[in-house]
Coordinates of C-alpha atoms and ligand atoms in Angstrom, one line a residue:
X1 CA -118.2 -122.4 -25.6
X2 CA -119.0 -126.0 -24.5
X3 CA -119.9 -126.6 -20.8
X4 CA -119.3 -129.4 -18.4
X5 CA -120.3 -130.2 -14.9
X6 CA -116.6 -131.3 -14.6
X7 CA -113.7 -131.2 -16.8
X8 CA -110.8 -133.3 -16.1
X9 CA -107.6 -131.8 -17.6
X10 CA -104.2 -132.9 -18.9
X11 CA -105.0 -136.6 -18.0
X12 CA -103.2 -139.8 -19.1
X13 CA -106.3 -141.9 -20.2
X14 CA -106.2 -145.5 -20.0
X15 CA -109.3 -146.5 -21.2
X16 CA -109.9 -149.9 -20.3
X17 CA -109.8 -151.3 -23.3
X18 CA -106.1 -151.9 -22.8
X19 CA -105.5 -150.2 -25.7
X20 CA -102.4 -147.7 -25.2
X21 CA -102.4 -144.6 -22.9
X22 CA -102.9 -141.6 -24.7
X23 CA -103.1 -137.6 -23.7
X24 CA -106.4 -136.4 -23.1
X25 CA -109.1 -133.8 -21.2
X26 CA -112.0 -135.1 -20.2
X27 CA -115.3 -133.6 -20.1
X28 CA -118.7 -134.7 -17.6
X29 CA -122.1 -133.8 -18.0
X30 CA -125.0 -134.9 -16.8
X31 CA -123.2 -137.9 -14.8
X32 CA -122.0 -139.0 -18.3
X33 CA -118.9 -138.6 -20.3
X34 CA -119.6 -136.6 -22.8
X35 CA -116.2 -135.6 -24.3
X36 CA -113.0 -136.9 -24.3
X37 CA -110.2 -134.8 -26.3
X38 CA -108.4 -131.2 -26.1
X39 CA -111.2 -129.3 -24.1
X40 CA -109.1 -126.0 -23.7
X41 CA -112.3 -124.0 -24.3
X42 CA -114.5 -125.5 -22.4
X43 CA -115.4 -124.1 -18.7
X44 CA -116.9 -126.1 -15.9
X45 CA -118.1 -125.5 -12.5
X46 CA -115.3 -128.3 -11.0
X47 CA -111.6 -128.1 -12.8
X48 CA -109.6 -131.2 -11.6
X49 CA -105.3 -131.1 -12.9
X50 CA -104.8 -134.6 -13.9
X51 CA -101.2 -133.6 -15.2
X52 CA -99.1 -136.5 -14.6
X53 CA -101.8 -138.8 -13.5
X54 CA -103.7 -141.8 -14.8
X55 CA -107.5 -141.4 -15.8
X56 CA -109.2 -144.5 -16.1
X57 CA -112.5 -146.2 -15.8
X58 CA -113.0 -146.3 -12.4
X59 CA -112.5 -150.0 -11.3
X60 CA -115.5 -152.8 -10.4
X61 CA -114.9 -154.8 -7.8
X62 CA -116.0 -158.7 -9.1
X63 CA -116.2 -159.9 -5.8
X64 CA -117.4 -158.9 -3.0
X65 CA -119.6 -158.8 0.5
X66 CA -120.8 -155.7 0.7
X67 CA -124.2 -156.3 0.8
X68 CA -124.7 -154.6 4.2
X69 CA -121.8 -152.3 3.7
X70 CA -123.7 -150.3 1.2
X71 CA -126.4 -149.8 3.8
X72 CA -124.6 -149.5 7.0
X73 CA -121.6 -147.7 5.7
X74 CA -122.1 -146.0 2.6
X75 CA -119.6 -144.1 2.0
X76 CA -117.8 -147.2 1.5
X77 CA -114.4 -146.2 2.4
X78 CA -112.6 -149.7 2.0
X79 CA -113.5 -149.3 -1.8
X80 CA -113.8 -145.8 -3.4
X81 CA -110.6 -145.6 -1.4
X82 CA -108.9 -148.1 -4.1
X83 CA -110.6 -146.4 -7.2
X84 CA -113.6 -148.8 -6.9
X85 CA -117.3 -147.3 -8.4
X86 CA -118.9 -150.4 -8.9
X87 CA -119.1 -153.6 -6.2
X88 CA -120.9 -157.0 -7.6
X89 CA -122.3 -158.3 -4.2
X90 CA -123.9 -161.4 -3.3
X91 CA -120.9 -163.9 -3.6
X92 CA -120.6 -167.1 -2.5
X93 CA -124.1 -168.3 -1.8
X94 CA -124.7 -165.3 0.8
X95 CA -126.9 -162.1 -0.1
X96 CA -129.2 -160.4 2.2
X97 CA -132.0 -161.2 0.4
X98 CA -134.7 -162.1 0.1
X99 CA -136.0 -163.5 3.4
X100 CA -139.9 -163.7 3.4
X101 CA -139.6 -165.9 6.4
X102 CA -137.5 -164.1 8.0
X103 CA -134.5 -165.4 10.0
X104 CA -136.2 -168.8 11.9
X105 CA -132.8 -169.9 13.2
X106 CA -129.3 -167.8 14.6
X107 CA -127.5 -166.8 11.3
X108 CA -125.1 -169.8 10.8
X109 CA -122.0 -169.4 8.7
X110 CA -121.3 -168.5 5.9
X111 CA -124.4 -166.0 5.9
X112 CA -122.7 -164.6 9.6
X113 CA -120.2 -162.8 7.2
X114 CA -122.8 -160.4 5.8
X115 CA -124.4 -159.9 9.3
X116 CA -124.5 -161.8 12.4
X117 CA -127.5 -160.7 14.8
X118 CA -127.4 -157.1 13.5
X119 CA -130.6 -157.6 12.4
X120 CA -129.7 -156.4 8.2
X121 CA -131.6 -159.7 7.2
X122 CA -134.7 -157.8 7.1
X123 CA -136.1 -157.8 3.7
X124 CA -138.7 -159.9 2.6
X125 CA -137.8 -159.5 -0.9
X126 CA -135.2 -159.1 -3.4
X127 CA -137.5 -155.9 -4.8
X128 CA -137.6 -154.6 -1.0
X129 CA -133.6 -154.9 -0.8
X130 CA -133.2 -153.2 -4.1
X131 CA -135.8 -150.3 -3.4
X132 CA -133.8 -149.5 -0.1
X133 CA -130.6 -149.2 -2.2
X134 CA -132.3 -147.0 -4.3
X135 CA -133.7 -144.6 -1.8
X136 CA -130.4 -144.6 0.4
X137 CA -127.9 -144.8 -1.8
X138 CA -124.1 -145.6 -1.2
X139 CA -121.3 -143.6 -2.8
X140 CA -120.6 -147.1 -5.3
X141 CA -123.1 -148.4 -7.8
X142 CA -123.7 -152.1 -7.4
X143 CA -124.8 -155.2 -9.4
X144 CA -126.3 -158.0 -7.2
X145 CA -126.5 -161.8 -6.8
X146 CA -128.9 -163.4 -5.6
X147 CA -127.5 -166.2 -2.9
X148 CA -128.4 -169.6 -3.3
X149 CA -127.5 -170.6 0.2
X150 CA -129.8 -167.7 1.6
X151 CA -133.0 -169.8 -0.6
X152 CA -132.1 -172.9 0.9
X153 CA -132.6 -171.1 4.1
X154 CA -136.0 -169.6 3.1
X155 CA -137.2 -172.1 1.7
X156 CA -135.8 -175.9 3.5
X157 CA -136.8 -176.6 7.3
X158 CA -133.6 -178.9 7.5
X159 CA -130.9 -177.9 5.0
X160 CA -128.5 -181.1 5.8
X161 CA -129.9 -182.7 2.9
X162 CA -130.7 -182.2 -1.0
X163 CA -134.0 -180.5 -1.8
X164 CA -136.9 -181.9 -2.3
X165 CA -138.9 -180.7 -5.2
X166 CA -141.6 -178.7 -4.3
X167 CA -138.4 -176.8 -2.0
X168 CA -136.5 -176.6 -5.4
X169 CA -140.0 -175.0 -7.3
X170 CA -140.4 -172.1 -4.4
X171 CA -136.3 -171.8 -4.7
X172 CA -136.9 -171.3 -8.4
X173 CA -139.6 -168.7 -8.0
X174 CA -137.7 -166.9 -5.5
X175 CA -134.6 -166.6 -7.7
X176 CA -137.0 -165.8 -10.9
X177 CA -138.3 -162.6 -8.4
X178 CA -134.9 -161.3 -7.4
X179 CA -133.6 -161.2 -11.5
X180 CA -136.9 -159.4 -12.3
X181 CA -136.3 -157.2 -9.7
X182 CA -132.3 -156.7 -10.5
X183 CA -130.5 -159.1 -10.0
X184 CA -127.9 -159.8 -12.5
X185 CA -127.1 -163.5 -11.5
X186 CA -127.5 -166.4 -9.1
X187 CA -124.6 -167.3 -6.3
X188 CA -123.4 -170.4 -4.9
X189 CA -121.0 -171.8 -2.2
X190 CA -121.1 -175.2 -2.4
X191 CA -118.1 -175.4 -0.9
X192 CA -119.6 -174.4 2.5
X193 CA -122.3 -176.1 4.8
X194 CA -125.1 -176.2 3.9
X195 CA -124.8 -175.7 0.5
X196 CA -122.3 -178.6 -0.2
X197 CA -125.6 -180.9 0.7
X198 CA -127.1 -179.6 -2.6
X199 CA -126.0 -182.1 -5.7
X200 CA -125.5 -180.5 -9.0
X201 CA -128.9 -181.3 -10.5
X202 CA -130.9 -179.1 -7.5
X203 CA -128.5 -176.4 -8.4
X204 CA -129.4 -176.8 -12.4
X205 CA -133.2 -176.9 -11.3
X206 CA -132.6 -173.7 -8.9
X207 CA -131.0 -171.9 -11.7
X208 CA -133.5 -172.5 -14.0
X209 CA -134.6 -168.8 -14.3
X210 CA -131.2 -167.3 -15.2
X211 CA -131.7 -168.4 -19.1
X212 CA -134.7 -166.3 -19.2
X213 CA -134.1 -163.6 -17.7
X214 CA -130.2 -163.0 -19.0
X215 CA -128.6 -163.9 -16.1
X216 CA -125.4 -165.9 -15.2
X217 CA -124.0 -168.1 -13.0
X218 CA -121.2 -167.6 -10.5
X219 CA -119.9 -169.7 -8.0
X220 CA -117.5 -170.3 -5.1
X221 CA -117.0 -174.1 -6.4
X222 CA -117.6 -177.1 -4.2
X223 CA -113.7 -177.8 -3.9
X224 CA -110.8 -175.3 -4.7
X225 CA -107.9 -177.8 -3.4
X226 CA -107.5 -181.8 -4.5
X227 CA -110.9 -182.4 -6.6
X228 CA -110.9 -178.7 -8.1
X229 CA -110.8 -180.2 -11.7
X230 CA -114.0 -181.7 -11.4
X231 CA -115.5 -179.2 -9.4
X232 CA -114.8 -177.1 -12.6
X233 CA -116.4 -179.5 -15.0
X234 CA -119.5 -179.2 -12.8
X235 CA -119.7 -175.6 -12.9
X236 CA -119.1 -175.5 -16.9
X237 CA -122.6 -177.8 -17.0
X238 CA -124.0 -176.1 -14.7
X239 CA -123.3 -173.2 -17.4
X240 CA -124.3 -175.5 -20.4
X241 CA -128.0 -177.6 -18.7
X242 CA -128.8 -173.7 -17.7
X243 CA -127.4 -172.3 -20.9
X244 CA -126.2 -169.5 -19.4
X245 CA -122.4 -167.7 -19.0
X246 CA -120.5 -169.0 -15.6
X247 CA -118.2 -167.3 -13.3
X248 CA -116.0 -168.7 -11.3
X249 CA -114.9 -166.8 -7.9
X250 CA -111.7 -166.1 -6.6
X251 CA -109.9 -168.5 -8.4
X252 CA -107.2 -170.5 -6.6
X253 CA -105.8 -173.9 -6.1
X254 CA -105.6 -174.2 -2.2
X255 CA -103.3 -176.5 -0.5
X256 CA -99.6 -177.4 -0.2
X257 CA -99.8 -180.7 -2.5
X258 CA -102.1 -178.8 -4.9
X259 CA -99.0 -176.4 -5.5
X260 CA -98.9 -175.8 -9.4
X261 CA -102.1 -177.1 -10.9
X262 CA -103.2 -173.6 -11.8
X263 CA -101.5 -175.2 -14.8
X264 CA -103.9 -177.9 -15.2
X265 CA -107.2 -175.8 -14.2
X266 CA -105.9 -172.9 -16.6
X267 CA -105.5 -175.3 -19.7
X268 CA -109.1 -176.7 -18.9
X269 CA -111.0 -173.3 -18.6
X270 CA -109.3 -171.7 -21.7
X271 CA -110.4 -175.4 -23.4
X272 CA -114.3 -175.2 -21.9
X273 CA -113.9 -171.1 -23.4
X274 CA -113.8 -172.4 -26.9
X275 CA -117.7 -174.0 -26.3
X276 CA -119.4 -171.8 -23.6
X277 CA -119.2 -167.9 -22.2
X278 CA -116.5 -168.4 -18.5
X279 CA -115.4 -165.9 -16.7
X280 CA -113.4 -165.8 -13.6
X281 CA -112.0 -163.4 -10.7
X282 CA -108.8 -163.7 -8.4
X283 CA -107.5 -162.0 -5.5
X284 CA -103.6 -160.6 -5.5
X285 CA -102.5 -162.5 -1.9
X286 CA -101.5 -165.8 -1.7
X287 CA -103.7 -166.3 1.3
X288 CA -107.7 -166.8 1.5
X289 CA -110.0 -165.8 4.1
X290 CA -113.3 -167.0 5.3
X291 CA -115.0 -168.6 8.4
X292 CA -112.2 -170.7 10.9
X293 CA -112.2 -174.6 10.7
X294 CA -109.8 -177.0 11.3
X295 CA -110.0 -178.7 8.5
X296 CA -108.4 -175.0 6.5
X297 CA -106.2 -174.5 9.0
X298 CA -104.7 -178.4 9.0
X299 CA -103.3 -177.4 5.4
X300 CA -102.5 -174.1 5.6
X301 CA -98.7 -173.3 6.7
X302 CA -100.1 -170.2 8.9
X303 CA -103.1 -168.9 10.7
X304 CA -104.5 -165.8 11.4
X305 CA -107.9 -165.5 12.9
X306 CA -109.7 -162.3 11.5
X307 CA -112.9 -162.0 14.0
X308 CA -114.1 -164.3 17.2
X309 CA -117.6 -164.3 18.5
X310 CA -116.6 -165.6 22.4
X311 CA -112.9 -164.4 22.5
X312 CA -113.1 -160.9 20.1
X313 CA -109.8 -160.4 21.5
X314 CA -107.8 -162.5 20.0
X315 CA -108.6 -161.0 16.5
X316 CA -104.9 -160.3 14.6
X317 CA -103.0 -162.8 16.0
X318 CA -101.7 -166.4 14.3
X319 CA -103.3 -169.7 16.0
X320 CA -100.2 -170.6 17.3
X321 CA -99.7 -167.5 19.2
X322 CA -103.7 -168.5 20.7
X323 CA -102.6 -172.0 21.5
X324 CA -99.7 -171.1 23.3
X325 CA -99.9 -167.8 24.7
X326 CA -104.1 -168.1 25.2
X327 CA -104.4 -171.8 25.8
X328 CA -107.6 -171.7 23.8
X329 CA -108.2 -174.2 21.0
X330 CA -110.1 -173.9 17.8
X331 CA -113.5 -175.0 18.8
X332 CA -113.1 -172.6 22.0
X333 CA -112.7 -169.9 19.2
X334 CA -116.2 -170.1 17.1
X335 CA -117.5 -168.6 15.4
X336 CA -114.7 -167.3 13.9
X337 CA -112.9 -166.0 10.9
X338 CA -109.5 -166.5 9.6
X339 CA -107.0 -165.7 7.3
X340 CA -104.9 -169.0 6.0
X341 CA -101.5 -168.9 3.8
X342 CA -102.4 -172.0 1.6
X343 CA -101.7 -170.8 -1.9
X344 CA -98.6 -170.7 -3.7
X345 CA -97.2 -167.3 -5.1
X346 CA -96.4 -168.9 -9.1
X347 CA -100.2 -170.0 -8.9
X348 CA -101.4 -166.6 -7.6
X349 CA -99.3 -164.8 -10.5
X350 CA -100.6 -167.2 -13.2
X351 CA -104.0 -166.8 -12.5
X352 CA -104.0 -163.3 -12.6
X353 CA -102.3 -163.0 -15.7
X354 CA -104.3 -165.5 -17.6
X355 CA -106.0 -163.1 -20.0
X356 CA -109.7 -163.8 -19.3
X357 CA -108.9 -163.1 -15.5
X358 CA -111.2 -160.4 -13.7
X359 CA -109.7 -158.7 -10.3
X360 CA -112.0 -159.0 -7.3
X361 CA -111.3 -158.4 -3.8
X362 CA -113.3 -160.7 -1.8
X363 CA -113.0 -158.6 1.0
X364 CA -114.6 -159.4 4.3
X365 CA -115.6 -155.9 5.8
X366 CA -117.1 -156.7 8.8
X367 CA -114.5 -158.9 9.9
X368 CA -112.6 -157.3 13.1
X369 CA -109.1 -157.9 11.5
X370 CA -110.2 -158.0 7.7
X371 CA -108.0 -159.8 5.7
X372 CA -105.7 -156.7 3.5
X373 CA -107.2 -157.5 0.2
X374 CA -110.4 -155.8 1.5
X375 CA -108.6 -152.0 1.3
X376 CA -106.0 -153.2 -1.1
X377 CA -106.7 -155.5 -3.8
X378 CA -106.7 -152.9 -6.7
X379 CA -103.7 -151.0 -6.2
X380 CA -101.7 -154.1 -5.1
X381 CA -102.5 -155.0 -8.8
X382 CA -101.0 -152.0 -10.1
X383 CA -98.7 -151.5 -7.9
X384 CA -97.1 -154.2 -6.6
X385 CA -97.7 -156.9 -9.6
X386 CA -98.1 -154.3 -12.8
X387 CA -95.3 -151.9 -11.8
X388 CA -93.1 -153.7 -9.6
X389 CA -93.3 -157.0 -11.2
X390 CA -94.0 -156.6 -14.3
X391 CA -96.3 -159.1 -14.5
X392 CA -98.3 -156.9 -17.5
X393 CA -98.6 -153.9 -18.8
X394 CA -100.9 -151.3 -16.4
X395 CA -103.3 -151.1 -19.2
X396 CA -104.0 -154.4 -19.1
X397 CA -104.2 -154.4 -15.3
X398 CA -106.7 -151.6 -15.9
X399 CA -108.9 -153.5 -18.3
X400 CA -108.8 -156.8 -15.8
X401 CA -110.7 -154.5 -13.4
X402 CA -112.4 -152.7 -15.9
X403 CA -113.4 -153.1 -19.7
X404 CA -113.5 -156.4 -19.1
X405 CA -115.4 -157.2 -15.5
X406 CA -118.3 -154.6 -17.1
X407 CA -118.8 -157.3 -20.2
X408 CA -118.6 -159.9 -18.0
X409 CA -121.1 -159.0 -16.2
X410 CA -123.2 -157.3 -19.0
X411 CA -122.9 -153.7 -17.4
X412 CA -123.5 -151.7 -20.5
X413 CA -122.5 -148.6 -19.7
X414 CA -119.5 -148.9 -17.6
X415 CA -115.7 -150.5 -17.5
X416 CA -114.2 -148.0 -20.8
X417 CA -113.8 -144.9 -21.3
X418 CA -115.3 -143.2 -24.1
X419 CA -117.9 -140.4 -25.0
X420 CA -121.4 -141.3 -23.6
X421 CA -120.0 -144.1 -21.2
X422 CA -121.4 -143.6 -17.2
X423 CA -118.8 -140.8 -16.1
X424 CA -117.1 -143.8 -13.4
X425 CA -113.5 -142.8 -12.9
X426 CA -110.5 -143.1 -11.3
X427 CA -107.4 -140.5 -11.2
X428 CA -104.3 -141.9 -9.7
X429 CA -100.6 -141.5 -9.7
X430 CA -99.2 -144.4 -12.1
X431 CA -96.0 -144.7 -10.2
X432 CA -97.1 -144.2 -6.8
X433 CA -100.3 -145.6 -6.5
X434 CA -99.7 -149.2 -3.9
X435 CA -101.8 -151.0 -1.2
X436 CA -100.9 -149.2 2.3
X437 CA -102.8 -152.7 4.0
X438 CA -100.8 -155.3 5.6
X439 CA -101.8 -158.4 7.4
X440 CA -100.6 -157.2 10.8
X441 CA -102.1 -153.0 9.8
X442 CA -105.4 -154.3 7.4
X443 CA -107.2 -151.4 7.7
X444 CA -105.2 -148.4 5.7
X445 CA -106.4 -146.6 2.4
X446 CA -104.3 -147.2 -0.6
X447 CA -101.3 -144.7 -1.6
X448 CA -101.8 -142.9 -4.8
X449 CA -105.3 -142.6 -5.2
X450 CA -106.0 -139.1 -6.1
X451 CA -109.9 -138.5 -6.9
X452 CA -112.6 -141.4 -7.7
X453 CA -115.9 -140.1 -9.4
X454 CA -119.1 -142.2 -9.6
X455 CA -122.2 -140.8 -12.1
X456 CA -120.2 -137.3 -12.4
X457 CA -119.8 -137.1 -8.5
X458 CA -116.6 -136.9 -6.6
X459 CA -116.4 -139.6 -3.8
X460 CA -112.9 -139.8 -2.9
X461 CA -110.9 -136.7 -3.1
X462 CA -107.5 -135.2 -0.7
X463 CA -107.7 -139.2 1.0
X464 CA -111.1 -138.8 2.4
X465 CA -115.0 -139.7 1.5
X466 CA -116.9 -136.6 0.2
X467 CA -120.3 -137.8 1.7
X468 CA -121.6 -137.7 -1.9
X469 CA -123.5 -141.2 -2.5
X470 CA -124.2 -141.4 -6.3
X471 CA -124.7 -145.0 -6.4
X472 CA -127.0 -147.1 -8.7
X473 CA -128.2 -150.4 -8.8
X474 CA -127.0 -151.7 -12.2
X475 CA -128.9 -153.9 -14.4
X476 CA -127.7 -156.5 -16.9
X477 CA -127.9 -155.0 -20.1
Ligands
ZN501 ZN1 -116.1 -167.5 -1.7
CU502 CU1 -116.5 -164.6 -1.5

């Protein structure tokens, strides 16, 4: 009689493939999958009844800061609440390390949404940050960017201007030590100060190492509204002088005028696909979130500021409640974070159904009142646009957070389900399973989440954390 550690039974597996669902048991040994199939003989020392419920690779997040989460909360509710086993951290220019200077200055934005005077910038390198992950595990497995804002910091006295190039050389050997030591790509946010000061060529010199080392590229692009076509065509050389893939980040076109040019930006990434590896992640909300600033707020048709370092309590409500109510402007506010309704629902629903399009949540965890996508973002997906809309099938759904964000991002062993895969999963009710987070209640677990496994170990089971905290730091294989 075969035995497992676990045997799943009676499940509907969706394998992330997007082939079709089919009937199955599943079997876990070892923190692997070793058998997928009728298992009525089998015995194991943990049964789980998945009759009438999904199985599925359990889902990686593309996008996201949770750097410090993994460390200070690592039992990562926000995520293994949604089905999520694997976070990619390190977005946008902003990861925790390395910092063998230190912290000189106060942590300016956008590195304040990772940690602001908590002290988590602490590790001199990227091999220091990884080791900690190792021996203090959180309950997700993780693959890691390495941020090019957080160089420019490390390495530039004044960061308002280009790089010179003895800044871009100790840049270059700082990014070539965090792939050796696991990272699986370099960041940028070019859209933000004081990365936007960075032309394209220090970013192609910065970069350098990624070809090497088998790394890729992803960015938040320098502009996402009016010039976003040729803030594309600078990523896709970025991807071509480097020779490596690119990723573009939460993909959007931002802006009331810019309404409908997901059109345009689709028809020139699918074109630039033909010549080089792209890949790129969107969030299910038609409104972003990221540090407060005028400039955002001037052409976005609503305001909702998430955190505020001088007037915390004003986190939740719109500006124009503030300004009336509060008499407080803006600049009174900062640092601060925001939510802004800029995007344009037939954009948000063509991105995500373009069919290279990853899911990432681009949650903000540390923010006071997080933007929802942070505790909702996959089953929203499921829920709201595969079931409710129609927008596709749920086993494509499944393989945009799945099969197909683990060969993006060269994770080997994860994103299907099949015999000898990493036993990652996610069990969840296919016609219940629905974000519970709302802009005015953020912080609510999903509905119809049932149990989440990561490496053979149950995380989320009965709508709770287990404390177990099987996570790995994942390599690029
Ligand atoms: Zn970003
Ligand atoms: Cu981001």
């Amino acid at each position: 009689m075969d035995r497992y550690d676990l045997v799943i039974r009676n499940a509907t597996v969706i394998d992330g493939t997007r082939a079709p669902r089919y009937q199955a048991d599943i079997g876990v040994l070892g923190g692997k999958i070793a058998a997928i199939g009728r298992l009525d003989a089998a015995a194991a020392h943990v049964e789980i009844d998945a009759a009438n419920k999904v199985a599925s690779p359990g889902f990686i997040d593309s996008h996201t800061h949770d750097d410090r989460l993994m460390l200070s909360a690592p039992d990562m509710a926000p995520k293994v609440s949604q089905g999520v086993t694997t976070v990619v951290a390190g977005n946008c220019g902003c990861s925790l390390a390395p910092a063998p200077n230190g912290m000189r200055a106060p942590v300016t934005p956008p590195l304040d949404l990772l940690d602001e005077g908590g002290g988590w910038f602490r590790f001199p390198s990227f091999a220091d940050y990884v080791a900690e992950l190792e021996a203090n595990p959180a309950a997700t497995n993780c693959a890691l960017l390495v941020g090019h804002t957080m160089l420019r910091l490390q390495t530039m006295d004044h960061v308002e201007r280009a790089a010179t190039k003895n800044e871009i050389v100790r840049m270059r050997e700082l990014a070539d030590e965090a792939l050796a030591a696991g990272a699986v790509g370099v960041s940028t946010g070019l859209y933000y100060e004081p990365a936007c000061e960075a032309p394209t060529e220090e970013v192609i010199e910065v970069c350098r190492p990624l070809a090497k080392r088998n790394g890729l590229y992803v960015t938040h692009m320098r502009n996402e509204a009016d010039n976003i076509l040729a803030s594309l065509e600078e990523t896709f050389r970025i991807g071509r002088e480097v020779g490596v893939p690119v990723v573009i980040s939460h993909h959007k076109v931002a802006g009331q005028p810019n309404h409908g040019r997901s059109t345009e930006t689709l028809q020139l990434i699918e074109a630039r696909m033909k010549s080089q590896p792209i890949g790129l992640d969107c969030y299910p909300y038609c409104a972003s979130s990221t540090i407060l600033s005028a400039s955002r707020a001037a052409v976005a048709s609503k305001t909702l500021v998430t955190w505020s370092k001088p007037h915390p309590e004003v986190a939740g409500m719109s500006l124009d409640e503030i300004r009336s109510e509060m008499k407080l402007s803006i600049e009174q506010l900062l640092p601060a974070g925001a939510i802004y309704f800029s995007m344009d629902e037939a954009d948000v629903q063509r991105i995500l159904a373009f069919e290279h399009t990853m899911i990432g949540s681009d949650g903000l965890p540390h923010d006071a009142a997080p933007h929802p996508r942070l505790w909702g973002t996959f089953p929203r997906v499921l829920g709201h646009y595969a079931r409710g809309l129609g927008l596709f099938p749920l086993e494509t759904a499944v393989h945009k957070m799945t099969g197909l964000t683990a060969r993006t991002f060269g994770l080997k062993d994860r994103g299907v389900l099949k015999s000898g895969m990493a036993a990652d999963i996610a069990i969840f009710d296919a016609g219940e399973i629905d974000e519970a987070a709302t802009f005015a209640k953020p912080i609510q677990p999903a509905r119809g989440i049932d149990t989440v496994i990561v490496n053979g170990a149950i995380v989320w089971r009965e709508g709770k954390p287990t404390g177990a905290r099987p996570g790995r730091v994942l390599r690029r294989g």
